Coordinates of N, CA, C and O in Angstrom, one line a residue:
X53 N -21.5 83.1 -109.1 CA -22.3 81.7 -108.6 C -22.2 80.2 -109.3 O -22.2 79.4 -108.8
X54 N -20.9 80.5 -110.2 CA -20.5 79.2 -110.8 C -19.7 78.9 -110.1 O -19.5 78.0 -109.7
X55 N -19.0 79.6 -109.6 CA -17.5 79.1 -108.6 C -18.5 78.6 -107.1 O -18.1 77.3 -106.7
X56 N -19.5 79.3 -107.0 CA -20.1 78.3 -105.6 C -20.5 77.1 -106.3 O -20.8 75.9 -105.0
X57 N -21.7 76.6 -107.2 CA -21.7 75.7 -107.6 C -20.8 74.6 -108.0 O -20.7 73.5 -107.8
X58 N -19.6 74.9 -108.2 CA -18.1 74.1 -108.3 C -17.9 73.8 -106.8 O -17.3 72.7 -106.9
X59 N -17.9 74.5 -105.9 CA -17.3 74.2 -104.9 C -18.2 73.4 -104.4 O -17.9 72.4 -103.2
X60 N -19.8 73.5 -104.2 CA -20.7 72.5 -103.7 C -20.2 71.1 -104.5 O -20.4 70.0 -103.7
X61 N -20.3 71.5 -105.6 CA -20.2 69.8 -106.3 C -19.0 69.2 -105.8 O -18.7 67.9 -105.8
X62 N -18.0 70.0 -105.8 CA -16.4 69.5 -105.1 C -16.7 68.9 -103.6 O -16.4 67.8 -103.1
X63 N -17.2 69.5 -102.9 CA -17.5 69.3 -101.4 C -18.6 67.9 -101.3 O -18.2 66.7 -100.7
X64 N -19.3 67.8 -102.1 CA -20.3 66.5 -102.3 C -19.4 65.4 -103.0 O -19.6 64.3 -102.5
X65 N -18.7 65.2 -103.8 CA -17.9 64.3 -104.3 C -16.8 64.2 -103.3 O -16.4 63.0 -103.1
X66 N -16.4 65.1 -102.3 CA -15.4 64.7 -101.6 C -15.9 64.0 -100.6 O -15.7 62.9 -99.9
X67 N -17.3 64.5 -100.0 CA -18.0 63.5 -99.2 C -18.5 62.3 -99.3 O -18.7 61.2 -98.5
X68 N -18.9 62.3 -100.4 CA -19.3 60.8 -101.1 C -18.0 59.9 -101.1 O -18.4 58.7 -100.7
X69 N -17.1 60.5 -101.5 CA -15.7 59.4 -101.4 C -15.0 59.1 -100.2 O -14.7 58.2 -99.7
X70 N -15.7 59.6 -99.3 CA -15.4 59.4 -97.7 C -16.1 58.7 -97.0 O -17.5 58.7 -96.7
X71 N -15.8 57.3 -96.1 CA -16.7 56.2 -95.4 C -16.4 56.8 -94.0 O -15.1 56.1 -93.4
X72 N -17.1 57.3 -92.9 CA -16.3 57.8 -91.9 C -16.4 56.4 -91.0 O -16.0 56.6 -90.0
X73 N -17.2 55.4 -91.5 CA -17.2 54.0 -90.3 C -16.0 52.9 -90.9 O -15.8 52.1 -90.2
X74 N -15.3 53.4 -91.8 CA -14.4 52.6 -92.4 C -12.9 53.6 -92.5 O -12.8 54.5 -93.5
X75 N -11.9 53.3 -91.9 CA -10.9 54.2 -91.7 C -10.0 53.9 -93.2 O -9.8 52.3 -93.5
X76 N -9.2 54.6 -93.6 CA -8.8 54.0 -94.8 C -7.5 53.2 -94.5 O -7.0 53.3 -93.2
X77 N -6.9 52.7 -95.5 CA -5.7 51.4 -95.3 C -4.7 52.3 -94.7 O -4.5 53.0 -95.6
X78 N -4.1 51.2 -94.0 CA -3.1 51.8 -93.7 C -3.1 52.7 -92.3 O -2.0 53.5 -91.6
X79 N -4.0 53.2 -92.0 CA -4.8 54.2 -90.8 C -4.7 53.8 -89.8 O -5.7 52.7 -89.4
X80 N -3.8 53.4 -89.0 CA -3.8 52.8 -87.8 C -4.0 51.3 -87.3 O -3.8 50.7 -88.5
X81 N -4.0 50.4 -86.4 CA -3.8 49.3 -86.3 C -5.1 48.7 -85.9 O -5.8 49.3 -84.8
X82 N -5.7 47.8 -87.1 CA -7.0 47.3 -86.5 C -7.3 46.7 -85.4 O -8.3 46.9 -84.8
X83 N -6.2 45.9 -84.9 CA -6.4 45.4 -83.7 C -5.7 46.3 -82.4 O -5.5 45.9 -81.1
X84 N -5.2 47.3 -82.7 CA -4.6 48.4 -81.9 C -5.1 48.2 -80.4 O -4.5 48.2 -79.2
X85 N -6.4 48.4 -80.5 CA -7.1 48.7 -79.1 C -7.4 47.1 -78.2 O -7.8 47.0 -77.0
X86 N -7.7 46.3 -79.2 CA -7.8 44.8 -78.9 C -6.7 44.1 -78.4 O -6.6 43.3 -76.8
X87 N -5.5 44.0 -79.1 CA -4.6 43.0 -78.3 C -3.6 44.2 -77.7 O -3.4 45.4 -77.5
X88 N -2.7 43.2 -77.0 CA -1.7 43.8 -76.0 C -0.2 44.1 -77.0 O -0.3 43.9 -77.8
X89 N 0.5 44.6 -76.1 CA 1.7 45.1 -76.6 C 2.6 44.0 -76.5 O 3.1 43.6 -75.2
X90 N 3.0 42.8 -77.4 CA 3.8 41.7 -76.6 C 5.0 41.8 -76.8 O 5.7 41.0 -76.5
X91 N 5.5 43.2 -76.9 CA 7.0 43.3 -76.3 C 7.0 43.5 -74.4 O 8.4 43.7 -74.0
X92 N 5.6 43.6 -74.1 CA 5.6 43.1 -72.6 C 4.9 42.1 -72.0 O 4.1 41.3 -73.0
X93 N 5.4 41.7 -71.1 CA 4.8 40.2 -70.5 C 3.5 39.9 -70.4 O 2.7 39.3 -71.1
X94 N 2.9 41.2 -70.0 CA 1.5 41.4 -69.7 C 0.8 41.4 -71.3 O -0.7 40.6 -71.5
X95 N 1.4 42.0 -71.9 CA 0.7 42.1 -73.5 C 0.8 41.0 -74.0 O 0.0 40.4 -75.0
X96 N 1.7 39.7 -73.8 CA 2.0 38.4 -74.3 C 0.8 38.0 -73.6 O 0.2 37.1 -74.5
X97 N 0.7 37.8 -72.5 CA -0.4 37.2 -72.1 C -1.8 37.5 -72.7 O -2.7 36.7 -72.7
X98 N -2.0 38.9 -72.7 CA -3.3 39.3 -73.3 C -3.4 38.7 -74.7 O -4.4 38.4 -75.1
X99 N -2.6 38.7 -75.6 CA -2.5 38.5 -77.1 C -2.9 36.8 -77.0 O -3.4 36.1 -77.9
X100 N -2.5 36.2 -76.0 CA -2.4 34.5 -75.8 C -3.9 34.5 -75.7 O -4.7 33.3 -76.1
X101 N -4.8 35.1 -74.6 CA -6.0 35.1 -74.4 C -7.0 35.4 -75.5 O -8.0 34.4 -75.8
X102 N -6.4 36.5 -75.8 CA -7.3 36.9 -77.3 C -7.3 35.7 -78.5 O -8.4 35.2 -79.0
X103 N -5.9 35.1 -78.6 CA -5.8 34.1 -79.4 C -7.1 33.1 -79.1 O -7.4 32.4 -80.2
X104 N -6.7 32.4 -78.2 CA -7.9 31.6 -77.6 C -9.1 31.7 -77.8 O -9.6 31.3 -78.0
X105 N -9.8 32.7 -77.3 CA -10.8 33.4 -77.0 C -11.5 33.6 -78.4 O -12.6 33.3 -78.4
X106 N -11.0 33.9 -79.3 CA -11.3 34.0 -80.5 C -11.2 33.4 -81.3 O -11.6 33.1 -82.6
X107 N -10.1 32.0 -80.8 CA -10.0 31.0 -81.7 C -9.3 31.2 -83.2 O -9.7 30.1 -83.6
X108 N -8.3 31.9 -82.7 CA -7.6 32.2 -84.1 C -6.5 31.9 -84.2 O -5.3 32.6 -83.6
X109 N -5.9 31.2 -85.3 CA -4.7 30.6 -84.8 C -3.6 31.6 -85.5 O -2.7 31.8 -85.6
X110 N -4.2 32.3 -86.5 CA -3.2 33.6 -87.3 C -3.0 34.6 -86.2 O -2.1 35.3 -86.5
X111 N -3.1 34.7 -84.8 CA -3.3 35.5 -83.9 C -1.9 34.5 -82.5 O -1.7 35.2 -82.1
X112 N -2.8 33.1 -82.6 CA -1.9 32.3 -81.8 C -0.3 32.1 -82.4 O 0.4 32.6 -81.7
X113 N -0.1 31.8 -83.7 CA 0.9 31.2 -84.2 C 2.1 32.2 -83.9 O 3.5 32.0 -83.7
X114 N 2.0 34.0 -84.1 CA 3.0 34.4 -84.1 C 3.6 34.6 -82.4 O 4.8 35.1 -82.2
X115 N 2.8 34.0 -81.5 CA 3.2 33.8 -80.4 C 4.3 32.7 -80.0 O 5.1 32.7 -78.8
X116 N 4.2 31.8 -81.0 CA 5.1 30.5 -80.7 C 6.4 30.5 -81.6 O 6.4 31.1 -82.5
X117 N 7.6 30.6 -80.9 CA 8.6 30.4 -80.9 C 9.2 29.1 -82.0 O 8.7 28.2 -81.8
X118 N 9.7 29.4 -83.2 CA 10.1 28.5 -83.9 C 10.8 26.9 -83.1 O 10.5 25.9 -84.0
X119 N 11.5 27.4 -82.0 CA 12.2 26.0 -81.0 C 10.9 25.8 -79.9 O 11.6 24.7 -79.2
X120 N 9.9 26.1 -80.1 CA 8.9 25.6 -79.4 C 8.9 24.3 -78.6 O 9.0 23.1 -79.3
X121 N 8.7 23.9 -77.1 CA 8.5 22.8 -76.8 C 7.2 23.1 -76.0 O 7.0 23.7 -74.9
X122 N 6.1 21.9 -75.9 CA 5.4 21.7 -75.1 C 5.4 20.6 -74.1 O 5.7 19.6 -74.7
X123 N 5.4 20.5 -72.9 CA 5.7 19.5 -71.8 C 4.6 19.2 -71.2 O 4.1 20.1 -70.5
X124 N 3.9 18.1 -71.3 CA 2.9 17.4 -70.2 C 2.9 16.4 -69.5 O 4.0 15.6 -69.9
X125 N 2.0 16.2 -68.7 CA 2.6 14.6 -67.7 C 1.2 14.0 -68.3 O -0.2 14.4 -68.3
X126 N 1.7 12.5 -68.9 CA 0.8 11.7 -69.1 C 0.5 10.8 -68.1 O 0.9 10.3 -67.2
X127 N -0.9 11.3 -67.5 CA -1.5 10.8 -65.9 C -1.6 9.2 -66.1 O -1.5 8.4 -64.8
X128 N -2.0 8.5 -67.2 CA -2.1 7.4 -67.3 C -0.8 6.6 -67.1 O -0.8 5.4 -66.3
X129 N 0.5 7.0 -67.2 CA 1.7 6.6 -67.1 C 2.4 7.2 -66.4 O 3.4 6.4 -66.0
X130 N 2.4 8.4 -66.2 CA 2.9 9.3 -64.8 C 4.5 9.7 -65.6 O 5.5 10.1 -64.8
X131 N 4.2 9.4 -66.9 CA 5.6 10.3 -67.7 C 5.5 11.1 -68.2 O 4.5 11.8 -69.1
X132 N 6.5 12.2 -68.4 CA 6.5 13.7 -68.8 C 6.7 13.3 -70.7 O 7.3 12.3 -70.9
X133 N 5.5 13.9 -71.3 CA 5.9 14.0 -72.6 C 5.8 15.4 -73.4 O 5.3 15.8 -72.6
X134 N 6.6 15.6 -74.2 CA 6.1 16.4 -75.4 C 6.4 16.7 -76.9 O 6.5 15.2 -77.1
X135 N 6.1 17.5 -77.1 CA 5.9 17.9 -78.6 C 6.1 19.4 -79.1 O 6.6 19.9 -78.0
X136 N 6.4 19.1 -80.1 CA 7.5 20.5 -80.9 C 6.2 21.7 -81.7 O 5.0 21.3 -81.3
X137 N 7.0 22.6 -82.4 CA 6.4 23.6 -83.0 C 5.2 22.9 -84.0 O 3.9 23.5 -83.6
X138 N 5.5 22.4 -84.7 CA 3.9 22.2 -85.8 C 3.0 21.4 -85.0 O 2.0 21.4 -85.1
X139 N 3.5 20.5 -84.2 CA 2.4 19.7 -83.2 C 1.2 20.6 -82.4 O 0.3 20.3 -82.4
X140 N 2.4 21.5 -82.3 CA 1.6 22.5 -81.1 C 0.1 23.1 -82.2 O -0.6 23.6 -81.5
X141 N 0.7 23.4 -83.5 CA 0.2 24.8 -84.3 C -1.1 23.6 -84.2 O -2.3 24.0 -84.3
X142 N -0.8 22.2 -84.8 CA -1.9 21.4 -85.1 C -2.9 21.2 -84.2 O -4.1 21.1 -84.2
X143 N -2.4 20.8 -83.0 CA -3.3 20.9 -82.0 C -4.3 21.7 -81.4 O -5.4 21.6 -81.2
X144 N -3.7 22.6 -81.6 CA -4.3 24.0 -81.3 C -5.4 24.5 -82.4 O -6.4 25.0 -82.0
X145 N -4.9 24.3 -83.8 CA -6.0 24.3 -84.9 C -7.1 23.7 -84.4 O -8.2 23.9 -84.6
X146 N -6.8 22.3 -84.3 CA -8.0 20.7 -83.8 C -8.9 21.9 -82.9 O -10.0 21.4 -82.9
X147 N -8.3 22.3 -81.8 CA -8.5 22.7 -80.3 C -10.1 23.8 -81.0 O -11.1 23.8 -80.7
X148 N -9.1 24.7 -81.8 CA -10.1 25.9 -82.5 C -11.4 25.4 -83.2 O -12.4 26.2 -83.1
X149 N -11.2 24.6 -83.9 CA -12.1 24.0 -84.7 C -13.0 23.5 -84.3 O -14.3 23.3 -84.7
X150 N -12.9 22.8 -83.3 CA -13.9 22.0 -82.5 C -14.4 22.6 -81.2 O -15.7 21.9 -80.9
X151 N -14.1 23.5 -81.1 CA -14.5 24.6 -79.7 C -15.6 25.5 -79.9 O -15.5 26.3 -81.4
X152 N -17.2 25.8 -79.5 CA -17.6 26.6 -79.8 C -17.8 27.9 -78.9 O -17.9 29.0 -79.2
X153 N -16.9 27.4 -78.1 CA -16.2 28.8 -77.0 C -15.2 28.6 -75.8 O -14.9 27.1 -75.7
X154 N -14.3 29.3 -76.4 CA -13.2 29.4 -75.0 C -13.2 30.4 -74.2 O -13.1 31.7 -75.0
X155 N -13.2 30.2 -72.8 CA -12.9 30.9 -72.1 C -11.5 31.2 -71.3 O -11.4 30.0 -70.6
X156 N -10.5 31.7 -71.3 CA -9.3 31.6 -70.6 C -9.2 32.9 -69.5 O -9.1 34.1 -70.0
X157 N -9.1 32.8 -68.6 CA -8.6 33.7 -67.4 C -7.1 33.7 -66.8 O -6.9 32.1 -65.9
X158 N -6.4 34.5 -67.0 CA -5.3 34.4 -66.0 C -5.2 35.1 -64.8 O -6.0 36.0 -64.7
X159 N -4.7 34.2 -63.9 CA -4.8 34.6 -62.5 C -3.3 35.1 -62.1 O -2.7 35.8 -63.2
X160 N -3.1 35.6 -61.2 CA -1.8 35.8 -60.7 C -0.6 35.0 -60.9 O -0.5 34.4 -61.7
X161 N 0.3 36.2 -61.3 CA 1.8 35.6 -61.4 C 2.3 34.8 -60.4 O 2.3 35.7 -59.4
X162 N 2.5 33.5 -60.6 CA 3.3 33.0 -59.1 C 4.9 33.4 -58.9 O 5.6 33.7 -57.8
X163 N 5.4 33.3 -60.4 CA 7.0 33.2 -60.3 C 7.1 34.3 -61.7 O 6.5 34.1 -62.7
X164 N 8.4 34.9 -61.4 CA 8.7 35.8 -63.0 C 9.9 36.1 -62.9 O 10.4 36.9 -61.7
X165 N 10.9 35.4 -63.5 CA 12.2 35.5 -63.4 C 12.7 36.1 -64.8 O 12.6 35.0 -65.8
X166 N 13.6 37.1 -64.8 CA 13.7 37.4 -66.1 C 15.5 37.5 -66.1 O 16.1 37.8 -65.0
X167 N 16.0 37.1 -67.4 CA 17.1 36.8 -67.7 C 17.8 37.3 -68.7 O 17.3 37.7 -69.7
X168 N 19.2 37.0 -68.7 CA 19.9 37.8 -69.8 C 19.8 38.7 -70.7 O 19.2 38.7 -72.2
X169 N 19.5 40.0 -70.4 CA 19.1 41.4 -70.6 C 17.9 41.4 -71.0 O 18.1 42.2 -71.8
X170 N 17.1 40.8 -70.5 CA 15.8 40.9 -70.2 C 15.3 40.7 -72.2 O 14.2 40.7 -72.4
X171 N 16.0 39.0 -72.2 CA 15.4 38.7 -73.5 C 15.0 37.1 -73.4 O 14.3 36.1 -73.8
X172 N 15.2 36.5 -71.8 CA 14.2 35.3 -71.5 C 13.8 35.6 -70.2 O 14.4 36.0 -69.0
X173 N 12.5 35.2 -70.0 CA 11.5 35.4 -68.7 C 11.2 33.9 -68.9 O 10.1 33.3 -69.6
X174 N 11.3 33.3 -67.3 CA 10.3 32.6 -66.8 C 9.5 33.1 -66.0 O 9.7 33.8 -65.4
X175 N 8.0 32.3 -66.4 CA 6.6 32.8 -65.8 C 6.1 31.7 -65.3 O 5.8 30.7 -66.2
X176 N 5.4 31.7 -64.4 CA 4.8 30.9 -63.8 C 3.3 31.6 -63.4 O 3.4 32.3 -62.8
X177 N 2.3 31.1 -63.8 CA 1.3 31.7 -64.1 C -0.1 30.8 -63.7 O -0.1 29.8 -64.5
X178 N -1.1 31.4 -63.0 CA -2.3 30.6 -62.7 C -3.3 30.8 -63.4 O -3.5 32.1 -64.2
X179 N -4.2 29.7 -64.1 CA -5.1 30.4 -64.9 C -6.7 29.3 -64.8 O -6.3 28.2 -64.0
X180 N -7.7 29.9 -65.2 CA -8.7 28.9 -65.3 C -8.9 28.9 -66.8 O -9.3 29.9 -67.5
X181 N -9.7 27.8 -67.4 CA -9.8 27.6 -68.5 C -11.3 26.8 -68.7 O -11.9 25.8 -68.2
X182 N -12.2 27.4 -69.3 CA -13.8 26.6 -69.8 C -13.6 26.5 -71.4 O -13.5 27.1 -72.4
X183 N -13.6 25.3 -71.8 CA -13.5 25.1 -73.1 C -15.3 24.2 -73.4 O -15.4 23.0 -73.0
X184 N -15.8 24.8 -74.3 CA -17.2 24.4 -74.7 C -17.1 23.8 -76.3 O -16.9 24.3 -76.9
X185 N -17.6 22.5 -76.0 CA -17.6 22.0 -77.6 C -18.6 21.9 -78.6 O -19.7 22.1 -77.7
X186 N -18.5 21.7 -79.6 CA -19.6 22.0 -80.6 C -21.0 20.8 -80.2 O -22.3 21.2 -80.2
X187 N -20.6 19.9 -79.5 CA -21.8 18.8 -79.3 C -22.3 19.3 -77.7 O -23.2 18.5 -77.4
X188 N -21.6 20.4 -77.1 CA -22.7 20.5 -75.7 C -21.9 20.0 -74.8 O -21.8 20.8 -73.7
X189 N -20.2 19.1 -75.1 CA -19.4 19.1 -73.7 C -18.8 20.3 -73.2 O -18.4 21.0 -74.1
X190 N -19.0 20.1 -72.0 CA -17.9 21.9 -71.6 C -16.9 20.6 -70.6 O -17.0 20.3 -69.9
X191 N -15.6 21.4 -70.7 CA -14.8 21.3 -70.0 C -13.8 22.3 -69.3 O -14.0 23.1 -69.9
X192 N -13.8 22.2 -67.9 CA -13.5 22.7 -67.2 C -11.9 22.4 -66.7 O -11.8 21.3 -66.0
X193 N -10.5 23.1 -66.8 CA -9.3 23.3 -66.0 C -9.0 24.3 -65.3 O -9.1 25.5 -65.8
X194 N -8.2 24.4 -64.6 CA -7.2 25.1 -63.9 C -6.1 24.2 -63.5 O -6.1 23.5 -63.4
X195 N -5.1 25.5 -62.8 CA -3.7 25.2 -62.9 C -2.8 26.1 -63.3 O -3.1 27.3 -62.8
X196 N -1.6 25.7 -63.1 CA -0.2 26.8 -63.8 C 0.0 26.6 -64.8 O 0.4 25.1 -65.5
X197 N 0.4 27.4 -65.7 CA 1.6 27.0 -67.0 C 2.9 27.7 -66.8 O 2.6 28.7 -66.0
X198 N 3.9 26.8 -66.6 CA 5.0 27.5 -66.9 C 5.8 27.6 -68.6 O 5.8 26.8 -68.8
X199 N 6.0 29.2 -68.2 CA 6.1 29.7 -69.8 C 7.8 30.3 -70.0 O 8.0 30.8 -68.5
X200 N 8.5 30.0 -70.8 CA 9.5 30.2 -70.6 C 9.2 31.2 -72.1 O 9.2 30.8 -73.4
X201 N 9.5 32.9 -72.1 CA 9.4 33.9 -73.0 C 10.5 34.0 -73.6 O 11.5 34.3 -72.8
X202 N 11.0 34.3 -74.7 CA 12.3 34.7 -75.3 C 12.0 35.8 -76.7 O 10.8 35.9 -77.1
X203 N 13.2 36.3 -76.6 CA 12.9 37.7 -77.7 C 14.3 37.7 -78.0 O 15.4 37.9 -77.1
X204 N 14.8 38.2 -79.2 CA 16.0 38.2 -79.7 C 16.5 39.6 -78.9 O 17.9 39.7 -78.5
X205 N 15.7 40.8 -78.7 CA 16.1 41.9 -78.0 C 14.9 42.3 -77.4 O 14.0 41.8 -77.6
X206 N 15.3 43.7 -76.7 CA 13.9 44.1 -76.0 C 13.1 44.9 -77.2 O 12.1 45.3 -76.5
X207 N 13.6 45.2 -78.4 CA 12.7 45.6 -79.3 C 11.6 44.9 -79.4 O 10.8 45.5 -80.4
X208 N 11.5 43.8 -79.5 CA 11.4 42.7 -80.1 C 10.3 42.0 -79.2 O 10.2 42.3 -78.1
X209 N 8.9 41.4 -80.2 CA 7.9 40.7 -78.8 C 8.3 39.4 -78.3 O 9.4 38.8 -78.5
X210 N 7.9 39.2 -77.4 CA 8.2 37.9 -76.5 C 7.4 36.8 -77.3 O 5.9 36.9 -77.9
X211 N 8.3 35.8 -77.7 CA 7.7 34.5 -78.0 C 7.8 33.2 -77.0 O 8.9 33.1 -76.4
X212 N 7.2 32.2 -77.1 CA 6.8 31.2 -76.3 C 7.7 30.4 -76.7 O 7.4 29.4 -77.7
X213 N 8.9 29.9 -76.2 CA 9.6 28.9 -76.4 C 9.4 27.7 -75.7 O 9.6 26.2 -76.0
X214 N 8.9 27.5 -74.4 CA 8.8 26.0 -73.6 C 7.6 26.4 -73.0 O 7.4 27.4 -72.3
X215 N 6.7 25.6 -73.0 CA 5.5 25.5 -71.9 C 5.2 24.0 -71.2 O 5.2 23.0 -71.9
X216 N 5.4 24.2 -70.1 CA 5.5 23.0 -69.2 C 3.9 23.5 -68.5 O 3.7 24.4 -67.6
X217 N 3.0 22.5 -69.1 CA 1.8 21.9 -68.4 C 1.9 21.6 -67.1 O 1.9 20.5 -66.7
X218 N 1.1 22.5 -65.9 CA 0.8 22.2 -64.5 C -0.6 22.2 -63.9 O -0.8 22.8 -63.1
X219 N -1.1 21.9 -65.3 CA -2.7 21.7 -64.9 C -3.3 20.7 -64.4 O -2.6 20.1 -64.0
X220 N -4.9 20.8 -63.8 CA -5.2 20.0 -63.2 C -6.4 19.4 -64.0 O -7.7 19.7 -63.5
X221 N -6.6 19.1 -65.7 CA -7.5 19.2 -66.2 C -8.0 17.7 -65.8 O -7.3 16.8 -65.1

């Protein structure tokens, strides 16, 4: 009888210490089902979309290469302008903070050219973007992104080195 009581007490303590709704630390990847495998081009685009839609700079920054360049056309002057890594993170941070809603839809890949033993890939892809600001204003845009993705070797994730904006915002 005493052995049975010890067994019941040990079982109760074991169940009480176990939370079936919270995996233990180090058990799997919390974002494993949500995020894509950034070692693939499609996984990179999945992660980019989730970073935008969740408005999460901690998801966005790892996608950007330290030598990043963003190129866009200043429609007022007709001149191509650009900014670098730190300006990109600051601009994106402000967007994420001021947006109540971001919806990004990736459409067809128009062009995909892989170079240098699968460590550089140029991708042109169409998109639709909706940005809803806190004040109620909604901006819609579409067009193409022209991305240069890089990585040191095929075991590493893709990072965005150059983004030429070909949108029609």
